[in-house]
Short mmCIF file of N, CA and C in Angstrom, two decimals:
data_model
loop_
_atom_site.label_atom_id
_atom_site.label_comp_id
_atom_site.label_asym_id
_atom_site.label_seq_id
_atom_site.Cartn_x
_atom_site.Cartn_y
_atom_site.Cartn_z
N PRO A 1 -56.24 53.97 -6.93
CA PRO A 1 -56.88 55.05 -6.16
C PRO A 1 -55.92 55.79 -5.22
N ASP A 2 -54.82 55.16 -4.87
CA ASP A 2 -53.85 55.81 -3.99
C ASP A 2 -52.83 56.65 -4.73
N ILE A 3 -52.87 56.65 -6.04
CA ILE A 3 -51.94 57.45 -6.84
C ILE A 3 -52.61 58.78 -7.17
N TRP A 4 -51.91 59.87 -6.92
CA TRP A 4 -52.50 61.21 -7.10
C TRP A 4 -52.42 61.71 -8.53
N GLY A 5 -51.49 61.19 -9.30
CA GLY A 5 -51.36 61.64 -10.69
C GLY A 5 -50.04 61.18 -11.27
N MET A 6 -49.76 61.59 -12.51
CA MET A 6 -48.49 61.28 -13.13
C MET A 6 -47.55 62.45 -12.94
N GLY A 7 -46.39 62.19 -12.40
CA GLY A 7 -45.42 63.24 -12.14
C GLY A 7 -44.39 63.36 -13.25
N GLU A 8 -44.16 64.56 -13.65
CA GLU A 8 -43.09 64.93 -14.57
C GLU A 8 -43.08 64.17 -15.88
N MET A 9 -43.99 64.49 -16.77
CA MET A 9 -43.91 63.96 -18.13
C MET A 9 -42.72 64.65 -18.80
N MET A 10 -41.54 64.05 -18.60
CA MET A 10 -40.29 64.68 -19.02
C MET A 10 -40.02 64.53 -20.52
N ASN A 11 -40.65 63.58 -21.15
CA ASN A 11 -40.40 63.33 -22.56
C ASN A 11 -41.23 64.29 -23.41
N TYR A 12 -40.85 65.58 -23.39
CA TYR A 12 -41.66 66.54 -24.15
C TYR A 12 -41.60 66.30 -25.65
N PRO A 13 -40.48 65.79 -26.22
CA PRO A 13 -40.56 65.46 -27.65
C PRO A 13 -41.59 64.37 -27.93
N GLY A 14 -41.68 63.41 -27.01
CA GLY A 14 -42.68 62.35 -27.17
C GLY A 14 -44.09 62.87 -27.11
N VAL A 15 -44.30 63.88 -26.28
CA VAL A 15 -45.62 64.52 -26.19
C VAL A 15 -45.90 65.29 -27.47
N VAL A 16 -44.97 66.16 -27.83
CA VAL A 16 -45.16 67.07 -28.97
C VAL A 16 -45.29 66.31 -30.29
N PHE A 17 -44.53 65.23 -30.43
CA PHE A 17 -44.55 64.48 -31.69
C PHE A 17 -45.43 63.24 -31.62
N ASN A 18 -46.29 63.16 -30.59
CA ASN A 18 -47.34 62.14 -30.52
C ASN A 18 -46.80 60.71 -30.52
N GLN A 19 -45.73 60.44 -29.80
CA GLN A 19 -45.20 59.08 -29.74
C GLN A 19 -46.22 58.17 -29.06
N PRO A 20 -46.50 57.01 -29.66
CA PRO A 20 -47.55 56.13 -29.14
C PRO A 20 -47.38 55.72 -27.67
N ASP A 21 -46.16 55.38 -27.23
CA ASP A 21 -45.97 54.95 -25.84
C ASP A 21 -46.23 56.11 -24.87
N VAL A 22 -45.85 57.30 -25.27
CA VAL A 22 -46.11 58.48 -24.43
C VAL A 22 -47.60 58.78 -24.40
N GLN A 23 -48.24 58.72 -25.55
CA GLN A 23 -49.67 58.98 -25.60
C GLN A 23 -50.46 57.96 -24.79
N GLN A 24 -50.01 56.72 -24.76
CA GLN A 24 -50.67 55.68 -23.97
C GLN A 24 -50.62 56.04 -22.48
N LYS A 25 -49.48 56.49 -22.00
CA LYS A 25 -49.34 56.90 -20.60
C LYS A 25 -50.24 58.10 -20.29
N ILE A 26 -50.24 59.05 -21.19
CA ILE A 26 -51.07 60.25 -20.99
C ILE A 26 -52.54 59.86 -20.95
N GLN A 27 -52.98 59.06 -21.90
CA GLN A 27 -54.38 58.66 -21.96
C GLN A 27 -54.80 57.87 -20.72
N ALA A 28 -53.93 56.98 -20.24
CA ALA A 28 -54.26 56.20 -19.04
C ALA A 28 -54.42 57.12 -17.84
N THR A 29 -53.56 58.12 -17.74
CA THR A 29 -53.65 59.07 -16.64
C THR A 29 -54.93 59.89 -16.74
N ARG A 30 -55.24 60.37 -17.94
CA ARG A 30 -56.45 61.18 -18.15
C ARG A 30 -57.71 60.35 -17.89
N GLN A 31 -57.73 59.11 -18.37
CA GLN A 31 -58.90 58.25 -18.17
C GLN A 31 -59.13 57.96 -16.70
N ALA A 32 -58.08 57.93 -15.92
CA ALA A 32 -58.20 57.72 -14.48
C ALA A 32 -58.62 59.00 -13.75
N GLY A 33 -58.70 60.12 -14.50
CA GLY A 33 -59.10 61.39 -13.91
C GLY A 33 -58.03 61.99 -13.01
N LYS A 34 -56.79 61.69 -13.30
CA LYS A 34 -55.68 62.16 -12.47
C LYS A 34 -54.95 63.32 -13.15
N PRO A 35 -54.36 64.20 -12.35
CA PRO A 35 -53.56 65.27 -12.93
C PRO A 35 -52.28 64.73 -13.56
N LEU A 36 -51.77 65.47 -14.52
CA LEU A 36 -50.61 65.05 -15.29
C LEU A 36 -49.61 66.21 -15.32
N THR A 37 -48.57 66.10 -14.52
CA THR A 37 -47.63 67.20 -14.40
C THR A 37 -46.56 67.13 -15.49
N GLY A 38 -46.14 68.29 -15.93
CA GLY A 38 -45.20 68.39 -17.03
C GLY A 38 -43.80 68.76 -16.60
N HIS A 39 -42.94 68.85 -17.62
CA HIS A 39 -41.52 69.12 -17.41
C HIS A 39 -41.02 69.80 -18.69
N LEU A 40 -41.41 71.05 -18.90
CA LEU A 40 -41.08 71.75 -20.14
C LEU A 40 -40.51 73.13 -19.83
N THR A 41 -39.24 73.32 -20.14
CA THR A 41 -38.62 74.63 -19.98
C THR A 41 -38.63 75.31 -21.33
N SER A 42 -39.70 76.05 -21.60
CA SER A 42 -39.81 76.73 -22.89
C SER A 42 -40.89 77.79 -22.80
N ASP A 43 -40.75 78.83 -23.61
CA ASP A 43 -41.86 79.76 -23.76
C ASP A 43 -42.35 79.76 -25.21
N ASP A 44 -41.94 78.73 -25.97
CA ASP A 44 -42.40 78.56 -27.34
C ASP A 44 -43.88 78.18 -27.31
N PRO A 45 -44.74 79.04 -27.83
CA PRO A 45 -46.19 78.76 -27.76
C PRO A 45 -46.59 77.47 -28.45
N HIS A 46 -45.87 77.06 -29.49
CA HIS A 46 -46.20 75.81 -30.18
C HIS A 46 -45.97 74.60 -29.27
N LEU A 47 -44.84 74.59 -28.57
CA LEU A 47 -44.56 73.49 -27.65
C LEU A 47 -45.52 73.50 -26.47
N ILE A 48 -45.77 74.67 -25.92
CA ILE A 48 -46.67 74.77 -24.77
C ILE A 48 -48.08 74.36 -25.17
N ASN A 49 -48.55 74.80 -26.32
CA ASN A 49 -49.89 74.43 -26.78
C ASN A 49 -49.99 72.93 -27.05
N ALA A 50 -48.95 72.33 -27.61
CA ALA A 50 -48.95 70.88 -27.84
C ALA A 50 -49.00 70.14 -26.51
N TYR A 51 -48.24 70.63 -25.53
CA TYR A 51 -48.26 70.03 -24.21
C TYR A 51 -49.65 70.12 -23.60
N ALA A 52 -50.23 71.30 -23.64
CA ALA A 52 -51.57 71.51 -23.07
C ALA A 52 -52.61 70.66 -23.79
N ALA A 53 -52.54 70.60 -25.12
CA ALA A 53 -53.52 69.83 -25.90
C ALA A 53 -53.41 68.34 -25.60
N SER A 54 -52.22 67.88 -25.22
CA SER A 54 -52.03 66.46 -24.93
C SER A 54 -52.71 66.03 -23.64
N GLY A 55 -52.94 66.98 -22.75
CA GLY A 55 -53.51 66.66 -21.45
C GLY A 55 -52.59 66.97 -20.29
N VAL A 56 -51.34 67.34 -20.57
CA VAL A 56 -50.45 67.79 -19.50
C VAL A 56 -51.03 69.09 -18.97
N ASP A 57 -51.31 69.13 -17.66
CA ASP A 57 -52.05 70.28 -17.15
C ASP A 57 -51.32 71.11 -16.10
N SER A 58 -50.04 70.82 -15.87
CA SER A 58 -49.23 71.68 -15.00
C SER A 58 -47.77 71.50 -15.38
N CYS A 59 -46.95 72.43 -14.91
CA CYS A 59 -45.52 72.32 -15.18
C CYS A 59 -44.74 73.08 -14.12
N HIS A 60 -43.65 72.47 -13.66
CA HIS A 60 -42.79 73.09 -12.64
C HIS A 60 -41.44 73.51 -13.20
N GLU A 61 -41.25 73.47 -14.49
CA GLU A 61 -39.94 73.72 -15.08
C GLU A 61 -39.74 75.15 -15.58
N SER A 62 -40.63 76.06 -15.32
CA SER A 62 -40.46 77.42 -15.80
C SER A 62 -39.32 78.10 -15.07
N VAL A 63 -38.47 78.77 -15.84
CA VAL A 63 -37.34 79.49 -15.25
C VAL A 63 -37.42 80.99 -15.52
N THR A 64 -38.44 81.43 -16.25
CA THR A 64 -38.64 82.86 -16.50
C THR A 64 -40.10 83.22 -16.29
N ALA A 65 -40.35 84.49 -16.07
CA ALA A 65 -41.72 84.97 -15.92
C ALA A 65 -42.51 84.74 -17.22
N ASP A 66 -41.87 84.92 -18.37
CA ASP A 66 -42.56 84.70 -19.65
C ASP A 66 -43.03 83.26 -19.79
N GLN A 67 -42.23 82.30 -19.32
CA GLN A 67 -42.64 80.90 -19.39
C GLN A 67 -43.84 80.64 -18.50
N ILE A 68 -43.84 81.22 -17.32
CA ILE A 68 -44.99 81.07 -16.40
C ILE A 68 -46.25 81.61 -17.06
N LEU A 69 -46.17 82.81 -17.61
CA LEU A 69 -47.35 83.44 -18.21
C LEU A 69 -47.82 82.70 -19.45
N ALA A 70 -46.89 82.20 -20.26
CA ALA A 70 -47.27 81.45 -21.46
C ALA A 70 -48.02 80.17 -21.09
N LYS A 71 -47.59 79.51 -20.05
CA LYS A 71 -48.26 78.29 -19.63
C LYS A 71 -49.65 78.59 -19.07
N LEU A 72 -49.75 79.64 -18.28
CA LEU A 72 -51.07 80.03 -17.77
C LEU A 72 -52.02 80.37 -18.91
N ARG A 73 -51.53 81.08 -19.93
CA ARG A 73 -52.38 81.43 -21.08
C ARG A 73 -52.89 80.19 -21.80
N ALA A 74 -52.11 79.11 -21.77
CA ALA A 74 -52.50 77.86 -22.44
C ALA A 74 -53.38 76.98 -21.56
N GLY A 75 -53.68 77.46 -20.34
CA GLY A 75 -54.53 76.69 -19.45
C GLY A 75 -53.76 75.67 -18.62
N VAL A 76 -52.45 75.81 -18.57
CA VAL A 76 -51.60 74.91 -17.80
C VAL A 76 -51.31 75.56 -16.45
N TYR A 77 -51.55 74.84 -15.37
CA TYR A 77 -51.21 75.36 -14.05
C TYR A 77 -49.71 75.61 -14.00
N ALA A 78 -49.33 76.72 -13.43
CA ALA A 78 -47.92 77.09 -13.34
C ALA A 78 -47.41 76.86 -11.93
N MET A 79 -46.39 76.05 -11.84
CA MET A 79 -45.75 75.79 -10.55
C MET A 79 -44.48 76.64 -10.48
N ILE A 80 -44.40 77.50 -9.49
CA ILE A 80 -43.19 78.29 -9.28
C ILE A 80 -42.37 77.55 -8.24
N ARG A 81 -41.21 77.09 -8.64
CA ARG A 81 -40.43 76.23 -7.78
C ARG A 81 -39.24 76.95 -7.16
N GLU A 82 -38.87 76.42 -6.03
CA GLU A 82 -37.67 76.86 -5.32
C GLU A 82 -37.12 75.63 -4.61
N GLY A 83 -35.86 75.40 -4.74
CA GLY A 83 -35.25 74.26 -4.09
C GLY A 83 -33.78 74.51 -3.87
N SER A 84 -33.04 73.45 -3.71
CA SER A 84 -31.59 73.57 -3.53
C SER A 84 -30.91 73.79 -4.87
N ALA A 85 -31.36 73.07 -5.88
CA ALA A 85 -30.74 73.16 -7.20
C ALA A 85 -31.36 74.25 -8.06
N TRP A 86 -32.66 74.40 -8.01
CA TRP A 86 -33.37 75.36 -8.86
C TRP A 86 -33.96 76.45 -7.99
N LYS A 87 -33.62 77.68 -8.28
CA LYS A 87 -34.09 78.83 -7.52
C LYS A 87 -34.75 79.79 -8.50
N ASP A 88 -36.02 79.53 -8.79
CA ASP A 88 -36.73 80.27 -9.83
C ASP A 88 -37.76 81.25 -9.30
N LEU A 89 -38.03 81.22 -8.01
CA LEU A 89 -39.13 82.02 -7.47
C LEU A 89 -38.95 83.51 -7.71
N LYS A 90 -37.79 84.06 -7.42
CA LYS A 90 -37.58 85.51 -7.52
C LYS A 90 -37.90 86.03 -8.91
N THR A 91 -37.53 85.28 -9.93
CA THR A 91 -37.80 85.70 -11.31
C THR A 91 -39.25 85.44 -11.70
N CYS A 92 -39.73 84.25 -11.40
CA CYS A 92 -41.04 83.82 -11.90
C CYS A 92 -42.22 84.48 -11.18
N ILE A 93 -42.01 84.97 -9.98
CA ILE A 93 -43.12 85.56 -9.22
C ILE A 93 -43.39 87.01 -9.61
N GLN A 94 -42.47 87.63 -10.31
CA GLN A 94 -42.55 89.07 -10.57
C GLN A 94 -43.84 89.54 -11.26
N PRO A 95 -44.39 88.82 -12.23
CA PRO A 95 -45.64 89.30 -12.84
C PRO A 95 -46.78 89.43 -11.82
N PHE A 96 -46.75 88.62 -10.79
CA PHE A 96 -47.82 88.62 -9.80
C PHE A 96 -47.57 89.67 -8.72
N VAL A 97 -46.32 90.10 -8.61
CA VAL A 97 -45.97 91.18 -7.69
C VAL A 97 -46.33 92.53 -8.32
N ARG A 98 -46.01 92.68 -9.60
CA ARG A 98 -46.17 93.96 -10.30
C ARG A 98 -47.61 94.27 -10.69
N SER A 99 -48.48 93.27 -10.73
CA SER A 99 -49.86 93.52 -11.17
C SER A 99 -50.81 92.69 -10.33
N ASN A 100 -52.06 92.83 -10.64
CA ASN A 100 -53.09 92.12 -9.88
C ASN A 100 -53.56 90.89 -10.66
N LEU A 101 -52.62 90.15 -11.24
CA LEU A 101 -52.98 88.95 -11.99
C LEU A 101 -53.58 87.89 -11.08
N ASP A 102 -54.49 87.12 -11.63
CA ASP A 102 -55.11 86.02 -10.90
C ASP A 102 -54.05 84.96 -10.58
N THR A 103 -54.00 84.54 -9.34
CA THR A 103 -53.02 83.53 -8.93
C THR A 103 -53.66 82.16 -8.66
N SER A 104 -54.92 82.00 -9.03
CA SER A 104 -55.59 80.72 -8.72
C SER A 104 -55.00 79.54 -9.49
N GLY A 105 -54.30 79.79 -10.59
CA GLY A 105 -53.66 78.72 -11.35
C GLY A 105 -52.17 78.61 -11.09
N VAL A 106 -51.72 79.24 -10.01
CA VAL A 106 -50.29 79.27 -9.69
C VAL A 106 -50.06 78.54 -8.37
N MET A 107 -49.03 77.69 -8.36
CA MET A 107 -48.68 76.96 -7.15
C MET A 107 -47.24 77.25 -6.78
N LEU A 108 -46.98 77.42 -5.51
CA LEU A 108 -45.60 77.48 -5.02
C LEU A 108 -45.21 76.06 -4.66
N VAL A 109 -44.08 75.62 -5.19
CA VAL A 109 -43.63 74.24 -4.97
C VAL A 109 -42.13 74.20 -4.71
N THR A 110 -41.67 73.06 -4.24
CA THR A 110 -40.25 72.80 -4.10
C THR A 110 -39.85 71.74 -5.11
N ASP A 111 -38.55 71.66 -5.37
CA ASP A 111 -38.04 70.65 -6.29
C ASP A 111 -36.57 70.43 -5.95
N ASP A 112 -36.18 69.19 -5.84
CA ASP A 112 -34.78 68.86 -5.55
C ASP A 112 -34.26 69.60 -4.32
N VAL A 113 -34.94 69.43 -3.21
CA VAL A 113 -34.51 70.06 -1.96
C VAL A 113 -33.62 69.08 -1.19
N HIS A 114 -32.41 69.50 -0.92
CA HIS A 114 -31.46 68.66 -0.18
C HIS A 114 -31.79 68.67 1.30
N ALA A 115 -31.38 67.63 1.99
CA ALA A 115 -31.66 67.51 3.42
C ALA A 115 -31.09 68.68 4.21
N ASP A 116 -29.89 69.13 3.86
CA ASP A 116 -29.31 70.24 4.61
C ASP A 116 -30.09 71.53 4.40
N THR A 117 -30.66 71.71 3.21
CA THR A 117 -31.51 72.88 2.96
C THR A 117 -32.76 72.82 3.82
N LEU A 118 -33.36 71.63 3.92
CA LEU A 118 -34.54 71.47 4.77
C LEU A 118 -34.24 71.84 6.21
N ILE A 119 -33.11 71.40 6.69
CA ILE A 119 -32.74 71.67 8.08
C ILE A 119 -32.42 73.15 8.28
N GLN A 120 -31.70 73.75 7.35
CA GLN A 120 -31.25 75.13 7.51
C GLN A 120 -32.33 76.17 7.23
N THR A 121 -33.13 75.95 6.18
CA THR A 121 -34.08 77.00 5.80
C THR A 121 -35.54 76.58 5.84
N GLY A 122 -35.81 75.29 5.86
CA GLY A 122 -37.19 74.83 5.87
C GLY A 122 -37.62 74.30 4.51
N HIS A 123 -38.90 74.08 4.37
CA HIS A 123 -39.43 73.47 3.14
C HIS A 123 -40.38 74.47 2.49
N ILE A 124 -41.64 74.13 2.35
CA ILE A 124 -42.58 75.03 1.68
C ILE A 124 -42.76 76.32 2.48
N ASN A 125 -42.58 76.25 3.79
CA ASN A 125 -42.65 77.47 4.60
C ASN A 125 -41.60 78.48 4.15
N ALA A 126 -40.41 78.01 3.79
CA ALA A 126 -39.37 78.91 3.31
C ALA A 126 -39.74 79.52 1.96
N VAL A 127 -40.41 78.74 1.11
CA VAL A 127 -40.84 79.25 -0.19
C VAL A 127 -41.91 80.32 0.00
N ILE A 128 -42.84 80.08 0.91
CA ILE A 128 -43.88 81.08 1.21
C ILE A 128 -43.21 82.37 1.71
N ASN A 129 -42.27 82.24 2.64
CA ASN A 129 -41.58 83.41 3.17
C ASN A 129 -40.82 84.18 2.09
N LEU A 130 -40.21 83.46 1.16
CA LEU A 130 -39.49 84.10 0.07
C LEU A 130 -40.46 84.85 -0.85
N ALA A 131 -41.61 84.24 -1.14
CA ALA A 131 -42.61 84.91 -1.98
C ALA A 131 -43.09 86.21 -1.32
N ILE A 132 -43.31 86.15 -0.02
CA ILE A 132 -43.72 87.35 0.72
C ILE A 132 -42.61 88.40 0.68
N ALA A 133 -41.37 87.98 0.86
CA ALA A 133 -40.24 88.91 0.81
C ALA A 133 -40.12 89.56 -0.57
N GLU A 134 -40.55 88.86 -1.62
CA GLU A 134 -40.51 89.41 -2.97
C GLU A 134 -41.69 90.33 -3.27
N GLY A 135 -42.68 90.39 -2.36
CA GLY A 135 -43.77 91.34 -2.53
C GLY A 135 -45.16 90.76 -2.68
N ILE A 136 -45.30 89.46 -2.67
CA ILE A 136 -46.64 88.84 -2.72
C ILE A 136 -47.27 88.99 -1.34
N SER A 137 -48.56 89.24 -1.31
CA SER A 137 -49.23 89.34 -0.02
C SER A 137 -49.17 88.00 0.70
N PRO A 138 -49.11 88.00 2.02
CA PRO A 138 -49.07 86.73 2.75
C PRO A 138 -50.26 85.83 2.42
N VAL A 139 -51.43 86.40 2.25
CA VAL A 139 -52.60 85.58 1.94
C VAL A 139 -52.44 84.89 0.59
N LYS A 140 -51.98 85.62 -0.43
CA LYS A 140 -51.78 85.01 -1.75
C LYS A 140 -50.68 83.96 -1.71
N ALA A 141 -49.60 84.24 -0.98
CA ALA A 141 -48.50 83.26 -0.90
C ALA A 141 -48.98 81.96 -0.27
N ILE A 142 -49.73 82.07 0.81
CA ILE A 142 -50.25 80.87 1.47
C ILE A 142 -51.25 80.16 0.57
N GLN A 143 -52.09 80.93 -0.13
CA GLN A 143 -53.05 80.34 -1.07
C GLN A 143 -52.32 79.54 -2.15
N MET A 144 -51.24 80.10 -2.71
CA MET A 144 -50.51 79.44 -3.80
C MET A 144 -49.83 78.16 -3.33
N ALA A 145 -49.50 78.08 -2.04
CA ALA A 145 -48.81 76.90 -1.53
C ALA A 145 -49.75 75.86 -0.92
N THR A 146 -51.00 76.24 -0.68
CA THR A 146 -51.91 75.32 0.01
C THR A 146 -53.13 74.97 -0.84
N ILE A 147 -54.13 75.82 -0.83
CA ILE A 147 -55.40 75.48 -1.48
C ILE A 147 -55.26 75.33 -2.99
N ASN A 148 -54.44 76.17 -3.64
CA ASN A 148 -54.26 76.01 -5.09
C ASN A 148 -53.69 74.63 -5.41
N THR A 149 -52.70 74.22 -4.63
CA THR A 149 -52.07 72.92 -4.84
C THR A 149 -53.03 71.78 -4.52
N ALA A 150 -53.76 71.91 -3.43
CA ALA A 150 -54.74 70.88 -3.06
C ALA A 150 -55.82 70.75 -4.13
N ARG A 151 -56.29 71.87 -4.67
CA ARG A 151 -57.30 71.82 -5.74
C ARG A 151 -56.74 71.15 -6.97
N TYR A 152 -55.52 71.52 -7.35
CA TYR A 152 -54.93 70.93 -8.54
C TYR A 152 -54.85 69.40 -8.42
N PHE A 153 -54.40 68.92 -7.28
CA PHE A 153 -54.27 67.47 -7.09
C PHE A 153 -55.58 66.81 -6.65
N ARG A 154 -56.66 67.57 -6.64
CA ARG A 154 -58.00 67.08 -6.31
C ARG A 154 -58.05 66.51 -4.89
N LEU A 155 -57.36 67.20 -3.98
CA LEU A 155 -57.31 66.80 -2.59
C LEU A 155 -57.95 67.84 -1.67
N ASP A 156 -58.60 68.83 -2.26
CA ASP A 156 -59.09 69.96 -1.47
C ASP A 156 -60.28 69.63 -0.58
N GLU A 157 -60.80 68.43 -0.68
CA GLU A 157 -61.85 68.03 0.25
C GLU A 157 -61.28 67.64 1.61
N THR A 158 -59.98 67.34 1.63
CA THR A 158 -59.37 66.88 2.89
C THR A 158 -58.18 67.72 3.34
N ILE A 159 -57.48 68.39 2.44
CA ILE A 159 -56.34 69.21 2.83
C ILE A 159 -56.33 70.52 2.06
N GLY A 160 -55.43 71.41 2.45
CA GLY A 160 -55.21 72.59 1.66
C GLY A 160 -55.71 73.89 2.23
N CYS A 161 -56.43 73.83 3.33
CA CYS A 161 -56.89 75.08 3.91
C CYS A 161 -56.93 74.94 5.43
N ILE A 162 -57.02 76.08 6.07
CA ILE A 162 -57.12 76.09 7.53
C ILE A 162 -58.60 76.08 7.86
N ALA A 163 -59.11 74.89 8.10
CA ALA A 163 -60.54 74.71 8.37
C ALA A 163 -60.69 73.39 9.13
N PRO A 164 -61.79 73.22 9.83
CA PRO A 164 -61.99 71.97 10.57
C PRO A 164 -61.83 70.74 9.67
N GLY A 165 -61.00 69.82 10.08
CA GLY A 165 -60.79 68.59 9.34
C GLY A 165 -59.88 68.70 8.14
N ARG A 166 -59.38 69.90 7.86
CA ARG A 166 -58.53 70.05 6.67
C ARG A 166 -57.28 70.84 7.01
#
C-alpha cells in the first residue's frame, strides 16, 4: 500500500515481445491498481501501441513533440521532463504552446537532476518557470506539474492542488 506504482518499465523489448517475466511484473502492478510508468524513446506507433496495450500508462522518455503527441494519442500520459542530463521541455512543450490542445494528460516532471542544479536553479519550480517562459499559461504550467501528476499517481485526494488539506 505504500508503493505508488512501478517506475520506468525500461525493458521495452520485453514489453513489446511479451516476455513472460516482464508481463508478470506488469500484471502484478495492474492487479494492484497502481500506475505503470514507461521508458520508451520512440514515435513508432507500433511500439507505442504495444506499450499502451500492455498496461504501461505513462512515459517520461519523449525527446520530440511528435513522441509526446503519439503517446497521448495512444492513451499514454505524457511526461515532459527537464533535468540536468535531459532537457526536453523546450521541444516537447511546443504543441501545447502553438494550439489549444488538452493538457490534462500531460505532466511536467524532472529526471536525473543533480544536486548543484537543485541548488542553482531549483526543482519542479524551475520546470514550471521554463514552461511559462516558453509560452504556456501559468495556470496550465502549474496544473501540469501538480494536479495532473497527483491524479496520475492517484494521490489527488491528499496532494496536488492549492486547497485546504492538500
